[in-house]
Coordinates of C-alpha atoms and ligand atoms in Angstrom, one line a residue:
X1 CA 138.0 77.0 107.7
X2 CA 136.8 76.8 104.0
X3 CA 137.1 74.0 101.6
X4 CA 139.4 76.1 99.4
X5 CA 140.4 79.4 100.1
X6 CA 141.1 81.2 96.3
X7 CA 143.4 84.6 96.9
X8 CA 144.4 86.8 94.7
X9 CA 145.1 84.2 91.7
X10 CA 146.5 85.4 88.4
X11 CA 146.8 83.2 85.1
X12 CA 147.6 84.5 81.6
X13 CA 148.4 82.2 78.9
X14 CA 150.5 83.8 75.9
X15 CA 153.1 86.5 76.0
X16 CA 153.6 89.5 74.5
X17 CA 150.8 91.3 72.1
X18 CA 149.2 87.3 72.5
X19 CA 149.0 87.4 76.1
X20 CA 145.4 86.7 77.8
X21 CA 144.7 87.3 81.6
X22 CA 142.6 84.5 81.9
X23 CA 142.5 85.1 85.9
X24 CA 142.6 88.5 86.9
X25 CA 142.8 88.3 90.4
X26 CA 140.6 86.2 91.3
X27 CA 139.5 85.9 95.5
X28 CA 136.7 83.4 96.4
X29 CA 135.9 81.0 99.7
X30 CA 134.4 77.7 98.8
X31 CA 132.6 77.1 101.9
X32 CA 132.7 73.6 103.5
X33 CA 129.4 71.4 102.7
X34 CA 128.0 73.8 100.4
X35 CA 126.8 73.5 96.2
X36 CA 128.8 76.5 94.4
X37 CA 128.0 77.0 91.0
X38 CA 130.9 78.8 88.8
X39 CA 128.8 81.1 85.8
X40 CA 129.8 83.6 83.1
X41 CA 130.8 83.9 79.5
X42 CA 132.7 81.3 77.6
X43 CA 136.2 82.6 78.0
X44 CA 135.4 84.8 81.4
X45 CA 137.6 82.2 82.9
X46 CA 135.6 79.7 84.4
X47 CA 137.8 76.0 83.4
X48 CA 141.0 77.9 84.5
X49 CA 139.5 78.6 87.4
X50 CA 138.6 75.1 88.3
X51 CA 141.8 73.8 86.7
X52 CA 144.1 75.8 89.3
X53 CA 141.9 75.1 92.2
X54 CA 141.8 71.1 91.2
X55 CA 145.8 71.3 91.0
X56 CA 145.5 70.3 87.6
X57 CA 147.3 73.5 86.3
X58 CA 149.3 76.1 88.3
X59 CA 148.8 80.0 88.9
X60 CA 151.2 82.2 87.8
X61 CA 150.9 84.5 91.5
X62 CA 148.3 84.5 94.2
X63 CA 147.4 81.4 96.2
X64 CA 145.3 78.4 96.4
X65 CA 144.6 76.4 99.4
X66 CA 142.5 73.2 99.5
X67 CA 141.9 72.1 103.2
X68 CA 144.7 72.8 105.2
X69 CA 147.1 72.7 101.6
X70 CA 148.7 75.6 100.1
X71 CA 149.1 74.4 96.6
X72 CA 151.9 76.4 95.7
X73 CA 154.1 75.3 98.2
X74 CA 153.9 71.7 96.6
X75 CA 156.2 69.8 94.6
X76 CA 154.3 67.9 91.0
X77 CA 154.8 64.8 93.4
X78 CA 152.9 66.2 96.5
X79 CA 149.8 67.6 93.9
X80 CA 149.9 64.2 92.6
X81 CA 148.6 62.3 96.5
X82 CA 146.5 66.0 96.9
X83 CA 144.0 65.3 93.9
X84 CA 144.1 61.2 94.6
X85 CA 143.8 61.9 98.1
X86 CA 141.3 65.3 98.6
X87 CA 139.7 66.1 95.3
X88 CA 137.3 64.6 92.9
X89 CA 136.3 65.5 89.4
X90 CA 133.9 65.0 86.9
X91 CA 134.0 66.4 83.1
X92 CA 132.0 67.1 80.6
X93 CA 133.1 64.6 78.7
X94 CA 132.4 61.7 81.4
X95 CA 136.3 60.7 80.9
X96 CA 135.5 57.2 81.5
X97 CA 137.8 54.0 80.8
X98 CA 136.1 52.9 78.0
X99 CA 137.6 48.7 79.3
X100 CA 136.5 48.4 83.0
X101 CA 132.4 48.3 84.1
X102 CA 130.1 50.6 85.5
X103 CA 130.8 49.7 88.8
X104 CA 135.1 49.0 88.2
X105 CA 134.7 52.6 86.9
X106 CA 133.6 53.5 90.6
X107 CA 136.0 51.9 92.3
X108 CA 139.1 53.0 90.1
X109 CA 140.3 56.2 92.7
X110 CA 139.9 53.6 95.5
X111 CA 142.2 50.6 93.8
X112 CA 144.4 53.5 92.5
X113 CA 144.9 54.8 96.3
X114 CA 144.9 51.0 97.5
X115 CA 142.5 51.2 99.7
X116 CA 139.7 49.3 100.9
X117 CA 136.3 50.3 99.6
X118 CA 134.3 51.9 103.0
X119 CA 131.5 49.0 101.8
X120 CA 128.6 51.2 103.7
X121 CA 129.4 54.5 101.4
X122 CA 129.9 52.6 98.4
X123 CA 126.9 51.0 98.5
X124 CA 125.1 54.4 99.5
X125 CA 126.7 55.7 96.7
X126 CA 125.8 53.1 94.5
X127 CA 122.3 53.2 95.5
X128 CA 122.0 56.8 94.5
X129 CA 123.3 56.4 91.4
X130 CA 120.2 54.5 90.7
X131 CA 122.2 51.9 88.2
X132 CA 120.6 48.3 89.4
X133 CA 122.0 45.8 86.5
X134 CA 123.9 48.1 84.8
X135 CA 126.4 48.3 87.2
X136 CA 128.1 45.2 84.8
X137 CA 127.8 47.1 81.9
X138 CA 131.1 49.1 79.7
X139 CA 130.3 52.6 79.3
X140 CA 129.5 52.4 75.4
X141 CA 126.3 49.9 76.9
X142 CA 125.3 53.5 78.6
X143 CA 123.6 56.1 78.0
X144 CA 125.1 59.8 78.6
X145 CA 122.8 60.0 81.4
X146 CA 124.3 57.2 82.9
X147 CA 127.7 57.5 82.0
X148 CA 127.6 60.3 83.7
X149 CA 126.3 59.3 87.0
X150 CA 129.1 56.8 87.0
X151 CA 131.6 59.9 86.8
X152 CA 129.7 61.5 89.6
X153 CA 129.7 58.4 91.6
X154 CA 133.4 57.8 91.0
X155 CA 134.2 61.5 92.1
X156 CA 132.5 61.0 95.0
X157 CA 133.2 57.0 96.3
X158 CA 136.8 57.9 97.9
X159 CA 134.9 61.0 100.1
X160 CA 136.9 63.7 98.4
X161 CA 136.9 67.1 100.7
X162 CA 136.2 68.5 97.5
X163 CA 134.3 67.9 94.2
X164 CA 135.0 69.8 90.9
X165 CA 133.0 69.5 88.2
X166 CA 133.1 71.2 84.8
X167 CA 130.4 71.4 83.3
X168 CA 128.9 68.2 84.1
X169 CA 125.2 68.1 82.2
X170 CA 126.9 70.4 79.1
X171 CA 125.8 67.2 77.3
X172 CA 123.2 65.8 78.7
X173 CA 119.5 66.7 77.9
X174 CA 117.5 68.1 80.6
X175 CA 116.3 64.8 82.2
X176 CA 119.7 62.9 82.1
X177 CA 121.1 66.3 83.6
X178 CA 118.5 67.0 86.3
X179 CA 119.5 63.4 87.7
X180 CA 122.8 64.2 87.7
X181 CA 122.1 67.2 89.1
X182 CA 120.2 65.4 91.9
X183 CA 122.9 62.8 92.8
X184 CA 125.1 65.6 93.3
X185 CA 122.5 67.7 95.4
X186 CA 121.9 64.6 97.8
X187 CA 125.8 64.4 98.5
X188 CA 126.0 67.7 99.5
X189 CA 122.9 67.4 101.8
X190 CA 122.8 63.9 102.9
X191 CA 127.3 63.5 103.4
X192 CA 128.1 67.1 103.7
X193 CA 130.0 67.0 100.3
X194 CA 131.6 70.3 98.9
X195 CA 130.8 70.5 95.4
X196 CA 132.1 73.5 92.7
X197 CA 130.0 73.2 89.1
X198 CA 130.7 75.1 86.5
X199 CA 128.1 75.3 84.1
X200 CA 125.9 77.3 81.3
X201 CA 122.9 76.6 82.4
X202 CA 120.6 78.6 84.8
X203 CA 118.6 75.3 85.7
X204 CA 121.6 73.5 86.5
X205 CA 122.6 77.0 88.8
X206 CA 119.6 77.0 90.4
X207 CA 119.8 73.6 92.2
X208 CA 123.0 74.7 93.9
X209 CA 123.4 77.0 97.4
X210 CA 125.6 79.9 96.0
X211 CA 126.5 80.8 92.0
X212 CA 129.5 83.2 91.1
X213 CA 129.7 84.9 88.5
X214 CA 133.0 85.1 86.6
X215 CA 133.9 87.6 83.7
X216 CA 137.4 88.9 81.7
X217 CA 138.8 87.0 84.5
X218 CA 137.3 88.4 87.1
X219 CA 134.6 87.4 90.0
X220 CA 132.0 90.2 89.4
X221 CA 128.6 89.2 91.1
X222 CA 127.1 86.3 93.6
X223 CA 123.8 85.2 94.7
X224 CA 123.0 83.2 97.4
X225 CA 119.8 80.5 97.0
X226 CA 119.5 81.3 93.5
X227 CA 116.3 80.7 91.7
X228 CA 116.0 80.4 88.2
X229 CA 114.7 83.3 87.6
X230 CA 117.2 85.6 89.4
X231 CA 119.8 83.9 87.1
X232 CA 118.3 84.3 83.8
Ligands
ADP1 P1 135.8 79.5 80.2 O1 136.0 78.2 80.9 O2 135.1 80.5 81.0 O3 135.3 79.4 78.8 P2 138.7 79.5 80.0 O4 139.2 79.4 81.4 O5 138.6 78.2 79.2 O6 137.3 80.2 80.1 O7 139.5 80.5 79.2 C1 139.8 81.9 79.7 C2 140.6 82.6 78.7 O8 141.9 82.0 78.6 C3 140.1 82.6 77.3 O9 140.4 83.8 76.7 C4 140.8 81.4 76.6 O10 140.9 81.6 75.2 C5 142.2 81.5 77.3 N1 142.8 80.2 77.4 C6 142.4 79.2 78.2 N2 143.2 78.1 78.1 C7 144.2 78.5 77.3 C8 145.4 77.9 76.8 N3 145.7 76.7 77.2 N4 146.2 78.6 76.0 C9 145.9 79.9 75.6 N5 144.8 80.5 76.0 C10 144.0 79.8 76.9
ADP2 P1 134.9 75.8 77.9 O1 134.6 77.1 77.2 O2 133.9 74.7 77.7 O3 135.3 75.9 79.3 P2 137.1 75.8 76.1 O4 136.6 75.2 74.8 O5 137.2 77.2 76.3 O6 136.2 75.1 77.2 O7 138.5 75.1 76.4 C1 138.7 73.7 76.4 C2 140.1 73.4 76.6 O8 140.9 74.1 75.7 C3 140.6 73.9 78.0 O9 141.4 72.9 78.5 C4 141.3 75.1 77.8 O10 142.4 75.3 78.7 C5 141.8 75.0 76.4 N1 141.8 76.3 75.7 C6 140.8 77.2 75.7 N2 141.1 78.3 75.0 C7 142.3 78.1 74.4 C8 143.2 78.8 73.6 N3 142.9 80.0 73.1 N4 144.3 78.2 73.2 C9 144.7 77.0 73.6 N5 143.9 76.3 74.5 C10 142.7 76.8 74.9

């Protein structure tokens, strides 16, 4: 079965002579254990996309399933456990808590689930995140690099079934990004992790397995093993 299985999906914001489609029926597979990259225009649709999959907004027809969970079918309270339970995200914006450390930032989705850390993966996680000292550090002692390798790390500590991320080096520069980039690379091919990225950038697309395109709403291209060049 896929990770998330996308049919038919339909969004508009607005009504009347202000109404956008932002999803236009939209039908996409995320395949389990694989790196998809989400491209197109701004506005083609790409963070409602994400938003509906992630359960963070809802579709006005169509379906989304994550696993073996058809999201519609679910009450707010039910989404709620889904995203704590099977989904992880990271944002462009790192979304930190600006009071807790590096490494209490990491552990936050496993407190908030109250369960025990798995002290094996969280270390492996840790270890890949390539922090050392400042793991005791608050995130204004970071840099955006870092900041955002906590997000990743925290997205992916609890083993999620699935990651979004929205456009997660938007605002790093290229180094910071092609670390971030990495950590989220070796989770999909050292633990298996499904990942979906949105993002700009054809260097970021070309370190995933598949990229989609997305425009008016619509999916309207894919490539499989991108290389930079075939993205550009
Ligand atoms: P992208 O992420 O590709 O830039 P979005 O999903 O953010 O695209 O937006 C798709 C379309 O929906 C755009 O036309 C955008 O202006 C519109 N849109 C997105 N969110 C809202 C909203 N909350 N209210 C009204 N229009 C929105
Ligand atoms: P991006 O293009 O980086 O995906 P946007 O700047 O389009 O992001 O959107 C950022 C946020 O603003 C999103 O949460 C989106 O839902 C919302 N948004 C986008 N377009 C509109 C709009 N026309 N009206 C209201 N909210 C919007």
């Amino acid at each position: 079965a896929p990770a998330a299985r996308v049919q038919n999906l339909v969004k508009t914001y607005g009504v009347g002579q202000a109404e956008v489609r932002a999803l236009d029926d939209v039908t996409l597979d995320i395949h389990a254990g694989e790196f998809t990259a989400v491209m197109g225009p701004s506005g083609s649709g790409k963070s409602t996309l994400m938003h509906c999959c992630a359960a963070l907004d809802r579709a006005d027809s169509g379906s989304v399933q994550i696993g073996e969970h058809q999201l519609s079918g679910m009450n707010d309270k039910a989404l709620t456990r889904l995203r704590r339970d099977e989904i992880g995200f990271v944002f462009q914006s790192f979304n930190l808590v600006p009071t807790l450390t590096a490494e209490e930032n990491i552990t936050l989705p496993i407190s908030i689930a109250g369960k025990k850390p798995d002290r094996a993966w969280f270390d492996q996680v840790i270890a890949t995140v390539d922090l050392g000292s400042r793991l005791a550090h608050k995130p204004n002692e970071l840099s955006g690099g870092q900041q955002q390798r906590v997000a990743v790390a925290r997205a992916l500590v609890s083993r999620p079934s699935i990651v979004f991320a929205d456009e997660p080096t938007g605002n790093l520069d290229s180094r910071s990004g092609a670390e971030v980039l990495q950590l989220l690379r070796s989770s999909v091919d050292e633990h298996g992790q499904t990942i979906v990225m949105v993002t700009h950038d054809p260097v970021a697309a070309a370190w995933t397995d598949r990229v989609v395109f997305l425009a008016d709403g619509k999916i309207v291209d894919e490539l499989r093993n991108p290389d930079r060049d075939q993205i550009l």
